[in-house]
Amino acid sequence: MPVTPLDQHGNLWAVMTPSSTYLIGVELDPVTGEAAVLQKYWGPRLSPEAAREAATASGGPATPWGARRHISSFSTPAEIEELLPVDGGKRWGSPSLQVSFDHARSLELHFVEAAVADEGAGAERLDIVLRDAHHPFEVVLSVRAREDTDVIERWTTVRHLTGGAPVAVGVTRLDSGSWFVPDATAYRYSGVFGAWAEEFQLQRGPLPVGELVFTSRQGITSHHANPWIMIDAGEAVEEHGEVWGVALAWSGSWRLTTTHRPEGGVSVSAGFGHDGPRWTLGPGEELVTPPVLGLYTGDGFGAASRSWHEYTRRHVLPAPDELRPVLYNSWEATDFDVTEAGQLELARRAASVGVELFVVDDGWFGERDDDTRSLGDWWPHRKRFPQGLRALMDGIHGMGMRAGLWVEPEMVNADSELYRAHPDWVLHMEHRRRDEKRQQLVLNFARDDVRDWALAWLGDLVAELDLDYLKWDMNRPFTQAGWPERGAAQDRLWIDYTRNVYEVMARLRQAHPRLRIESCSGGGGRVDLGVLRHTDEFWPSDNTDARDRQTIQHGFSQIYPPCTMSAWVTDSPNITVGRSMPLRYRFHVAMAGVLGVGGDLAAWPQAELSEAAELIEQYKSVRHVIQHGRLYRLAGTPGQERSAVQYVLDGDVVALVYNPAGNAKRGPRWLRLAGLDPDARYEVVLGGDAAETVPGRLVQGSRWHGSALMAVGIRPAAWEPVGADHRSDMVVLRRVTP
Ligand code: DGJ
């Protein structure tokens, strides 16, 4: 079973996943009775007997799983191995839980009880209950493990209990949990940073001694950082080496603090909220954190990504088994100039090249002719759609496509009927300006009346237009985020806002089971495992230049699976960066995820439309492998030099091969495939251009041993040293019985 009690006193548990073990023990300070809930081991899977030994041995200092540090001298503080180090007692590090009682900010927790519950479907949950020595305050640490994933879920609940002496409880830090990375001689971190049109830039470097904070104070996940980190000993590569990963499933502000102590030892604590806000808890009130997820793998960054992808498909996505349709989006083609005739013309062309879902972007509502007005006025633009939008949506459906619409429910323009009617509905503070960004203000979604209003109009819109898809956008971070009527309790809006966004999405889906939702936030500002419980795809970036996109997709794929990565083929030169590129390269890059088209099809010559139709057809024939298969990032720096990504689903193999720089003398020419059955043979279904340039190598119908394809590899035409810039191939192989 995933959670195995290891001793008869009920204070030691082995959390077993298919290939890892996570040991948790409760230790009591013999003098004060204070409880420390410790991570005693996290690494390769151990038998229960070995785990028991490991836990006992961890009392001594010279063990591979680290010294027990909680009863310690001046220089070795208690908290580094704790599951939730608090502000209190002999602890000086960054706390995972910080609470003040009236004016005293210190916790002393004692053990109350622990229980393991069978949650069905191969999942078990361990709850460890702790209570403050004096104040009516309870903390529950929860851990969930499942039989089919190495990802372990943890979260924390805090409660102001009723019945104690009256006390004002203020929570200034409440992380979902802290994870300890076993001792190593060196540590390296991997994470992503970014900006608008430049999201998911992978950074990897030595972890300095000190505290490394990735955070968002924007009320959304943000473009600047994404809530995950991976730690290794500086030796892991794509397919080898131990990697420990932590990710937070939350779409509001967040903070992930990695501490590398001068005495050695690394911990990662992650949770919602950021420095500053204070959440008050009245008697009987509780706060439950979002899940923080931990993953250990012994097989490199590639295996870590595949585990995150598999976990996401099995336990996060609402509709994981569906193949994502090929989408068209009108934004880059028409900007705000949305008309029935214009969209129908684009739709006709989209349908003719094989698009399956047509999404009308911004510009269809209120008096929205540019970005200065009408957010909040969610009725059809009276001049452009005097008869409403139904004819357009029926037209799209009539062409055999699904129909989708862009919305930005959390926003309002000051120049809107909604704002004139409800100026109090936006986030604001007394005696402070209401600063606008992109001419818009943020609606206070923490308010139940705002939530109910959004749910009502969105529900009506979906029903009246028979919509299949919403692109849910969110184009500005919070500023002056207050709710004056709530007084001392107003900081709760940072949490309740996000919860209400989730709730509206969940209830919409419930009421309209066919509806699918894309999460967009000025590109990739809301990409995380929290919103993914209620959405199907992400829009990773407004930058649709295929070269830049390769870098973005590389960072995105570290955690998030290809079936959530929407990618459009747009015009050349690209409207954001001005670079020109062949259609084929643009398609091959977009095919690495959920293929879409976002160019002005009305301006594409017939030859390009025909090529597009052919490539879309090819994508459809392999998309089950790309969207549901296992991803291998094979070689090279994407977008900079020869590189390739490969997908395997059962016996089907697809490789997308890129060479951005035509005259590159260095770098690999042989591409070694991965993840194949070495004993099986594979037949070439599609060889890219290789058949012509490397005779006999990838000729359609030729058969090769899996072992040879992995040991020797293939020689893609796109990788030949001299040729045009931006060459690419799609290679498809299928396992055959010998
Ligand atoms: C930002 C999104 O990222 C774009 O794709 C587009 O939908 C615009 N908003 C519309 O305003």
mmCIF file with all atom_site columns, C-alpha atoms and ligand atoms in Angstrom, residues 196 329 331 336 361-362 368 406 408 438 471 473 475 520-523 539 541-542 568, ligand 1:
data_model
loop_
_atom_site.group_PDB
_atom_site.id
_atom_site.type_symbol
_atom_site.label_atom_id
_atom_site.label_alt_id
_atom_site.label_comp_id
_atom_site.label_asym_id
_atom_site.label_entity_id
_atom_site.label_seq_id
_atom_site.pdbx_PDB_ins_code
_atom_site.Cartn_x
_atom_site.Cartn_y
_atom_site.Cartn_z
_atom_site.occupancy
_atom_site.B_iso_or_equiv
_atom_site.pdbx_formal_charge
_atom_site.auth_seq_id
_atom_site.auth_comp_id
_atom_site.auth_asym_id
_atom_site.auth_atom_id
_atom_site.pdbx_PDB_model_num
ATOM   1  C CA . TRP A 1 196 ? 5.732   38.635 -21.676 1.00 0.00 ? 196 TRP A CA 1
ATOM   2  C CA . ASN A 1 329 ? -7.559  31.503 -33.440 1.00 0.00 ? 329 ASN A CA 1
ATOM   3  C CA . TRP A 1 331 ? -6.218  37.184 -32.853 1.00 0.00 ? 331 TRP A CA 1
ATOM   4  C CA . PHE A 1 336 ? -9.957  43.797 -32.691 1.00 0.00 ? 336 PHE A CA 1
ATOM   5  C CA . ASP A 1 361 ? -10.689 36.188 -30.089 1.00 0.00 ? 361 ASP A CA 1
ATOM   6  C CA . ASP A 1 362 ? -11.021 39.658 -28.544 1.00 0.00 ? 362 ASP A CA 1
ATOM   7  C CA . ARG A 1 368 ? -14.666 46.884 -28.153 1.00 0.00 ? 368 ARG A CA 1
ATOM   8  C CA . TRP A 1 406 ? -12.365 34.625 -26.120 1.00 0.00 ? 406 TRP A CA 1
ATOM   9  C CA . GLU A 1 408 ? -11.631 37.940 -19.968 1.00 0.00 ? 408 GLU A CA 1
ATOM   10 C CA . ARG A 1 438 ? -3.705  47.970 -20.464 1.00 0.00 ? 438 ARG A CA 1
ATOM   11 C CA . LYS A 1 471 ? -10.302 31.005 -24.209 1.00 0.00 ? 471 LYS A CA 1
ATOM   12 C CA . ASP A 1 473 ? -7.722  35.326 -20.646 1.00 0.00 ? 473 ASP A CA 1
ATOM   13 C CA . ASN A 1 475 ? -4.324  40.380 -18.874 1.00 0.00 ? 475 ASN A CA 1
ATOM   14 C CA . CYS A 1 520 ? -4.388  32.273 -21.079 1.00 0.00 ? 520 CYS A CA 1
ATOM   15 C CA . SER A 1 521 ? -2.943  35.252 -19.261 1.00 0.00 ? 521 SER A CA 1
ATOM   16 C CA . GLY A 1 522 ? -1.364  37.598 -21.756 1.00 0.00 ? 522 GLY A CA 1
ATOM   17 C CA . GLY A 1 523 ? 0.300   34.424 -23.045 1.00 0.00 ? 523 GLY A CA 1
ATOM   18 C CA . TRP A 1 539 ? -1.597  29.396 -24.207 1.00 0.00 ? 539 TRP A CA 1
ATOM   19 C CA . SER A 1 541 ? 3.097   32.720 -24.968 1.00 0.00 ? 541 SER A CA 1
ATOM   20 C CA . ASP A 1 542 ? 1.990   35.538 -27.247 1.00 0.00 ? 542 ASP A CA 1
ATOM   21 C CA . TRP A 1 568 ? -0.184  28.121 -33.467 1.00 0.00 ? 568 TRP A CA 1
HETATM 22 C C1 . DGJ B 2 .   ? -3.717  38.375 -24.718 1.00 0.00 ? 1   DGJ B C1 1
HETATM 23 C C2 . DGJ B 2 .   ? -3.671  36.998 -25.288 1.00 0.00 ? 1   DGJ B C2 1
HETATM 24 O O1 . DGJ B 2 .   ? -2.501  36.333 -24.885 1.00 0.00 ? 1   DGJ B O1 1
HETATM 25 C C3 . DGJ B 2 .   ? -3.785  37.082 -26.801 1.00 0.00 ? 1   DGJ B C3 1
HETATM 26 O O2 . DGJ B 2 .   ? -3.681  35.798 -27.359 1.00 0.00 ? 1   DGJ B O2 1
HETATM 27 C C4 . DGJ B 2 .   ? -5.089  37.718 -27.146 1.00 0.00 ? 1   DGJ B C4 1
HETATM 28 O O3 . DGJ B 2 .   ? -6.152  36.893 -26.749 1.00 0.00 ? 1   DGJ B O3 1
HETATM 29 C C5 . DGJ B 2 .   ? -5.199  39.096 -26.497 1.00 0.00 ? 1   DGJ B C5 1
HETATM 30 N N1 . DGJ B 2 .   ? -4.967  39.020 -25.091 1.00 0.00 ? 1   DGJ B N1 1
HETATM 31 C C6 . DGJ B 2 .   ? -6.559  39.706 -26.737 1.00 0.00 ? 1   DGJ B C6 1
HETATM 32 O O4 . DGJ B 2 .   ? -6.736  40.868 -26.071 1.00 0.00 ? 1   DGJ B O4 1
#
